[in-house]
Amino acid sequence: MQYAIRHRTQYQYAQPVRDSFNELRLQPASSDRQTVEAFLLKILPATRLQSYRDFYQNNVHHFEIAEPHTRLAIESQFHVTTHPPPPLPLDARPADLTQIQPALQTEQLHDFVLASQYADTDLPTWKTALDVTAGETDVWQCALRLMEFVYRHLSYEPNSTHVHTHMRDVLAQRRGVCQDFAHVFIGLGRCLQIPSRYISGYLATETASATHAWVEVFIPGHGWQPLDPTHNCIPGETYVKIAAGRDYADVAPVRGTYRGVTTHQMNVEIRIESRP
């Protein structure tokens, strides 16, 4: 599938602010699952952009606006072609749990089996993970069980949480949005020592108006495999990946600081169009 995607974030401040420093993770990378054909990033007020690859190989742009301003607009535009390889079959049993520890010694996976800012591996989470996967010894089948559990245990409810909600609060109230579904899955997976990472991106549907979040789990011999606990499915060609990290804290599309009033309005617009 081919898509043209525009992501626009605009801040309006009640009074002029200054010394604004911002870090953006909005540029997707080409991989075996997608090819990025063009990318453009626009900032108003105009400023100099710099970029680098972070520890998790995400594309990061950053900029500073020192002069006073009452509005900040950030817009990314890109064309991408998705071509995901065939997913692992639902009945596949590709790797025993005992193969995880050897993989941890050879791959850069340690960050993805440890607790992080929004996902824990505490005793209650560990007990839940063991209960959900009781008797199962295959890594992929354990991951599928966890995905179905998260999907059935939580109710999708817009505005029921915020970007800083921890997974333990989501489990307690049993509701949340895609970010929360991903965090709960990640915590459960890591309790079983299954490397699990957070993915930010877009789900290209006719009603798409926001970013989407899903997960990837590492399967020995098969690498990172995507799962979407919000929809209880294996992501396909309608998924466009932007960034990966331990949890949302590593992949926020826009993060910044400034000096001035705290009162401001933020508006986010996302447009996804299929290309012929």
Short mmCIF file of C-alpha atoms in Angstrom, two decimals:
data_model
loop_
_atom_site.label_atom_id
_atom_site.label_comp_id
_atom_site.label_asym_id
_atom_site.label_seq_id
_atom_site.Cartn_x
_atom_site.Cartn_y
_atom_site.Cartn_z
CA MET A 1 0.00 0.00 0.00
CA GLN A 2 1.09 3.58 -0.67
CA TYR A 3 0.21 6.47 1.62
CA ALA A 4 0.69 10.21 1.85
CA ILE A 5 0.67 11.29 5.49
CA ARG A 6 0.63 14.78 6.99
CA HIS A 7 1.00 15.37 10.73
CA ARG A 8 0.53 18.93 11.96
CA THR A 9 0.89 20.08 15.59
CA GLN A 10 0.17 23.69 16.49
CA TYR A 11 0.66 25.49 19.81
CA GLN A 12 -0.98 28.84 20.56
CA TYR A 13 0.30 30.68 23.64
CA ALA A 14 -1.67 33.22 25.69
CA GLN A 15 1.39 35.49 25.79
CA PRO A 16 4.74 35.48 23.98
CA VAL A 17 7.13 32.70 25.04
CA ARG A 18 10.84 32.32 24.30
CA ASP A 19 13.77 29.91 24.48
CA SER A 20 11.71 27.09 23.05
CA PHE A 21 13.65 23.85 22.59
CA ASN A 22 11.92 20.92 20.93
CA GLU A 23 12.75 17.33 20.00
CA LEU A 24 10.73 15.54 17.31
CA ARG A 25 10.31 11.91 16.35
CA LEU A 26 8.19 12.24 13.25
CA GLN A 27 10.34 10.83 10.44
CA PRO A 28 9.84 7.15 9.64
CA ALA A 29 12.73 4.96 8.54
CA SER A 30 12.76 2.52 5.66
CA SER A 31 12.87 -1.15 6.62
CA ASP A 32 11.81 -4.55 5.34
CA ARG A 33 8.23 -3.53 6.12
CA GLN A 34 8.10 -0.04 4.58
CA THR A 35 9.90 2.23 2.12
CA VAL A 36 9.93 5.97 2.79
CA GLU A 37 10.02 7.77 -0.55
CA ALA A 38 9.98 11.42 0.56
CA PHE A 39 9.95 13.37 3.82
CA LEU A 40 9.54 17.07 4.58
CA LEU A 41 9.51 18.81 7.95
CA LYS A 42 8.36 22.44 8.31
CA ILE A 43 8.62 24.63 11.41
CA LEU A 44 7.08 28.09 11.98
CA PRO A 45 8.59 30.39 13.14
CA ALA A 46 11.31 29.29 10.73
CA THR A 47 14.42 27.96 12.43
CA ARG A 48 17.44 25.76 11.82
CA LEU A 49 16.81 22.03 12.14
CA GLN A 50 19.37 19.48 13.28
CA SER A 51 19.00 15.71 13.33
CA TYR A 52 20.53 12.50 14.67
CA ARG A 53 19.74 8.82 15.31
CA ASP A 54 18.97 7.99 18.93
CA PHE A 55 20.01 4.87 20.85
CA TYR A 56 17.08 2.91 19.39
CA GLN A 57 17.85 4.11 15.85
CA ASN A 58 14.90 6.48 15.61
CA ASN A 59 15.20 9.59 13.44
CA VAL A 60 15.23 12.63 15.75
CA HIS A 61 15.06 16.32 14.79
CA HIS A 62 15.63 19.14 17.24
CA PHE A 63 15.49 22.92 17.08
CA GLU A 64 15.52 26.04 19.24
CA ILE A 65 13.58 29.30 18.92
CA ALA A 66 15.10 31.94 21.18
CA GLU A 67 13.02 34.96 20.14
CA PRO A 68 9.53 35.64 21.57
CA HIS A 69 6.65 33.98 19.72
CA THR A 70 2.96 33.30 20.34
CA ARG A 71 2.55 30.37 17.94
CA LEU A 72 4.53 27.28 17.06
CA ALA A 73 3.60 25.05 14.14
CA ILE A 74 5.29 21.71 13.38
CA GLU A 75 4.30 19.82 10.24
CA SER A 76 5.71 16.61 8.79
CA GLN A 77 4.77 15.26 5.37
CA PHE A 78 5.90 12.01 3.80
CA HIS A 79 5.12 9.33 1.25
CA VAL A 80 5.55 5.71 2.23
CA THR A 81 4.96 2.29 0.70
CA THR A 82 4.22 -0.56 3.08
CA HIS A 83 5.11 -4.14 2.21
CA PRO A 84 5.18 -6.23 5.38
CA PRO A 85 6.50 -9.79 5.06
CA PRO A 86 4.11 -12.64 5.84
CA PRO A 87 3.47 -12.80 9.59
CA LEU A 88 4.17 -15.84 11.70
CA PRO A 89 1.13 -18.16 11.56
CA LEU A 90 -1.13 -18.04 14.59
CA ASP A 91 -0.48 -21.72 15.24
CA ALA A 92 3.30 -21.49 14.82
CA ARG A 93 5.61 -22.62 17.61
CA PRO A 94 8.95 -21.21 16.45
CA ALA A 95 10.90 -20.86 19.70
CA ASP A 96 10.79 -22.29 23.20
CA LEU A 97 11.01 -19.89 26.14
CA THR A 98 14.35 -21.47 27.03
CA GLN A 99 15.82 -19.87 23.88
CA ILE A 100 15.26 -16.35 25.21
CA GLN A 101 18.22 -16.26 27.60
CA PRO A 102 20.81 -17.18 24.94
CA ALA A 103 19.30 -14.51 22.66
CA LEU A 104 19.69 -11.91 25.41
CA GLN A 105 23.42 -12.57 25.41
CA THR A 106 23.86 -11.87 21.70
CA GLU A 107 21.26 -9.24 20.83
CA GLN A 108 20.75 -5.67 22.07
CA LEU A 109 17.64 -6.73 23.92
CA HIS A 110 18.29 -6.04 27.60
CA ASP A 111 16.43 -2.71 27.68
CA PHE A 112 13.32 -4.50 26.49
CA VAL A 113 13.10 -7.01 29.35
CA LEU A 114 13.48 -4.43 32.13
CA ALA A 115 10.91 -2.17 33.76
CA SER A 116 10.64 1.31 32.22
CA GLN A 117 8.89 4.59 32.94
CA TYR A 118 5.36 3.40 32.10
CA ALA A 119 5.72 -0.39 32.29
CA ASP A 120 6.65 -2.39 35.38
CA THR A 121 7.66 -5.96 36.15
CA ASP A 122 6.45 -5.97 39.76
CA LEU A 123 5.09 -9.06 41.51
CA PRO A 124 1.37 -8.47 40.67
CA THR A 125 2.24 -8.00 36.97
CA TRP A 126 4.44 -11.12 37.03
CA LYS A 127 1.64 -13.19 38.60
CA THR A 128 -0.81 -12.00 35.95
CA ALA A 129 1.62 -12.88 33.16
CA LEU A 130 2.12 -16.38 34.58
CA ASP A 131 -1.63 -16.93 34.98
CA VAL A 132 -2.35 -15.83 31.41
CA THR A 133 0.32 -18.07 29.88
CA ALA A 134 0.09 -21.04 32.28
CA GLY A 135 1.32 -24.24 30.65
CA GLU A 136 2.59 -22.54 27.47
CA THR A 137 6.28 -22.89 26.62
CA ASP A 138 6.50 -21.24 23.17
CA VAL A 139 7.50 -17.57 22.97
CA TRP A 140 5.14 -16.72 20.09
CA GLN A 141 2.17 -18.52 21.63
CA CYS A 142 2.80 -16.75 24.96
CA ALA A 143 2.81 -13.41 23.16
CA LEU A 144 -0.47 -14.22 21.42
CA ARG A 145 -2.06 -15.17 24.75
CA LEU A 146 -0.90 -11.90 26.29
CA MET A 147 -2.28 -9.92 23.36
CA GLU A 148 -5.70 -11.55 23.64
CA PHE A 149 -5.72 -11.04 27.42
CA VAL A 150 -4.99 -7.31 27.11
CA TYR A 151 -7.62 -6.94 24.38
CA ARG A 152 -10.31 -8.69 26.44
CA HIS A 153 -9.31 -7.36 29.88
CA LEU A 154 -9.24 -3.67 28.93
CA SER A 155 -11.97 -1.51 27.45
CA TYR A 156 -11.00 1.03 24.83
CA GLU A 157 -12.25 4.36 26.16
CA PRO A 158 -11.03 7.67 24.67
CA ASN A 159 -9.93 10.34 27.16
CA SER A 160 -9.93 7.85 30.06
CA THR A 161 -6.17 8.24 30.53
CA HIS A 162 -3.39 10.66 29.56
CA VAL A 163 0.09 10.29 28.09
CA HIS A 164 1.67 9.87 31.54
CA THR A 165 -0.64 7.11 32.81
CA HIS A 166 1.26 4.10 34.17
CA MET A 167 0.29 0.56 33.23
CA ARG A 168 -0.56 -0.37 36.85
CA ASP A 169 -3.27 2.33 36.84
CA VAL A 170 -4.58 1.04 33.53
CA LEU A 171 -4.83 -2.50 34.89
CA ALA A 172 -6.63 -1.20 37.97
CA GLN A 173 -9.26 0.77 36.07
CA ARG A 174 -9.39 -1.70 33.15
CA ARG A 175 -9.72 0.93 30.46
CA GLY A 176 -7.52 3.11 28.31
CA VAL A 177 -6.39 3.90 24.78
CA CYS A 178 -3.91 2.26 22.40
CA GLN A 179 -0.90 3.60 24.31
CA ASP A 180 -2.19 1.95 27.49
CA PHE A 181 -2.90 -1.37 25.77
CA ALA A 182 0.70 -1.35 24.53
CA HIS A 183 2.14 -0.53 27.96
CA VAL A 184 0.19 -3.30 29.68
CA PHE A 185 1.30 -5.84 27.09
CA ILE A 186 4.93 -4.71 27.40
CA GLY A 187 4.95 -5.09 31.18
CA LEU A 188 3.44 -8.57 31.00
CA GLY A 189 5.79 -9.69 28.27
CA ARG A 190 8.87 -8.48 30.10
CA CYS A 191 7.83 -10.41 33.21
CA LEU A 192 8.25 -13.54 31.09
CA GLN A 193 11.60 -12.22 29.80
CA ILE A 194 10.10 -11.82 26.33
CA PRO A 195 11.74 -8.71 24.82
CA SER A 196 8.88 -6.29 24.16
CA ARG A 197 9.09 -2.79 22.72
CA TYR A 198 6.69 0.08 22.13
CA ILE A 199 5.96 1.19 18.56
CA SER A 200 4.51 4.55 17.56
CA GLY A 201 3.07 5.22 14.14
CA TYR A 202 -0.14 5.42 12.17
CA LEU A 203 -2.96 3.02 11.40
CA ALA A 204 -4.02 4.06 7.92
CA THR A 205 -7.80 3.81 8.01
CA GLU A 206 -10.49 6.11 6.65
CA THR A 207 -11.15 7.46 10.15
CA ALA A 208 -7.52 7.86 11.24
CA SER A 209 -7.09 11.16 13.08
CA ALA A 210 -4.35 10.36 15.60
CA THR A 211 -1.16 8.40 16.03
CA HIS A 212 -1.43 4.74 16.92
CA ALA A 213 0.60 2.51 19.24
CA TRP A 214 1.33 -1.20 19.10
CA VAL A 215 4.17 -3.51 20.16
CA GLU A 216 6.89 -5.73 18.79
CA VAL A 217 8.16 -8.89 20.48
CA PHE A 218 11.47 -10.59 19.77
CA ILE A 219 11.14 -14.20 18.65
CA PRO A 220 14.45 -16.12 18.52
CA GLY A 221 15.18 -17.06 14.93
CA HIS A 222 12.53 -14.69 13.58
CA GLY A 223 13.46 -11.29 14.97
CA TRP A 224 10.98 -8.59 15.94
CA GLN A 225 7.34 -9.44 15.24
CA PRO A 226 4.51 -6.86 15.51
CA LEU A 227 1.31 -7.30 17.52
CA ASP A 228 -1.55 -4.87 18.10
CA PRO A 229 -3.24 -5.55 21.46
CA THR A 230 -5.75 -2.74 20.88
CA HIS A 231 -7.26 -4.69 17.97
CA ASN A 232 -6.04 -8.19 18.88
CA CYS A 233 -4.36 -8.63 15.52
CA ILE A 234 -1.07 -8.92 13.70
CA PRO A 235 -0.31 -5.56 12.03
CA GLY A 236 -0.27 -5.60 8.25
CA GLU A 237 0.10 -3.20 5.35
CA THR A 238 -2.11 -0.48 6.90
CA TYR A 239 0.42 0.11 9.69
CA VAL A 240 3.13 2.76 9.25
CA LYS A 241 5.91 2.67 11.84
CA ILE A 242 7.59 5.87 13.06
CA ALA A 243 9.65 5.00 16.14
CA ALA A 244 10.45 2.25 18.66
CA GLY A 245 11.44 2.42 22.31
CA ARG A 246 11.02 1.02 25.80
CA ASP A 247 7.67 2.83 26.15
CA TYR A 248 5.99 6.10 25.16
CA ALA A 249 8.64 8.16 26.93
CA ASP A 250 11.16 7.14 24.25
CA VAL A 251 9.02 7.90 21.20
CA ALA A 252 6.86 10.98 21.89
CA PRO A 253 6.30 12.71 18.51
CA VAL A 254 6.93 16.16 20.01
CA ARG A 255 8.67 16.96 23.29
CA GLY A 256 9.89 20.39 24.35
CA THR A 257 10.39 23.13 26.89
CA TYR A 258 10.07 26.92 26.80
CA ARG A 259 10.11 29.98 29.02
CA GLY A 260 6.89 31.89 29.55
CA VAL A 261 3.26 31.36 30.39
CA THR A 262 1.96 27.84 30.94
CA THR A 263 -1.41 28.64 29.35
CA HIS A 264 -1.55 27.38 25.79
CA GLN A 265 -3.72 25.52 23.33
CA MET A 266 -2.52 22.54 21.31
CA ASN A 267 -4.15 21.26 18.15
CA VAL A 268 -3.11 18.12 16.27
CA GLU A 269 -4.26 17.30 12.74
CA ILE A 270 -3.38 14.08 10.92
CA ARG A 271 -4.32 13.33 7.35
CA ILE A 272 -3.71 9.93 5.75
CA GLU A 273 -4.45 9.45 2.05
CA SER A 274 -4.01 6.32 -0.03
CA ARG A 275 -1.96 6.88 -3.15
CA PRO A 276 -2.70 5.21 -6.47
#
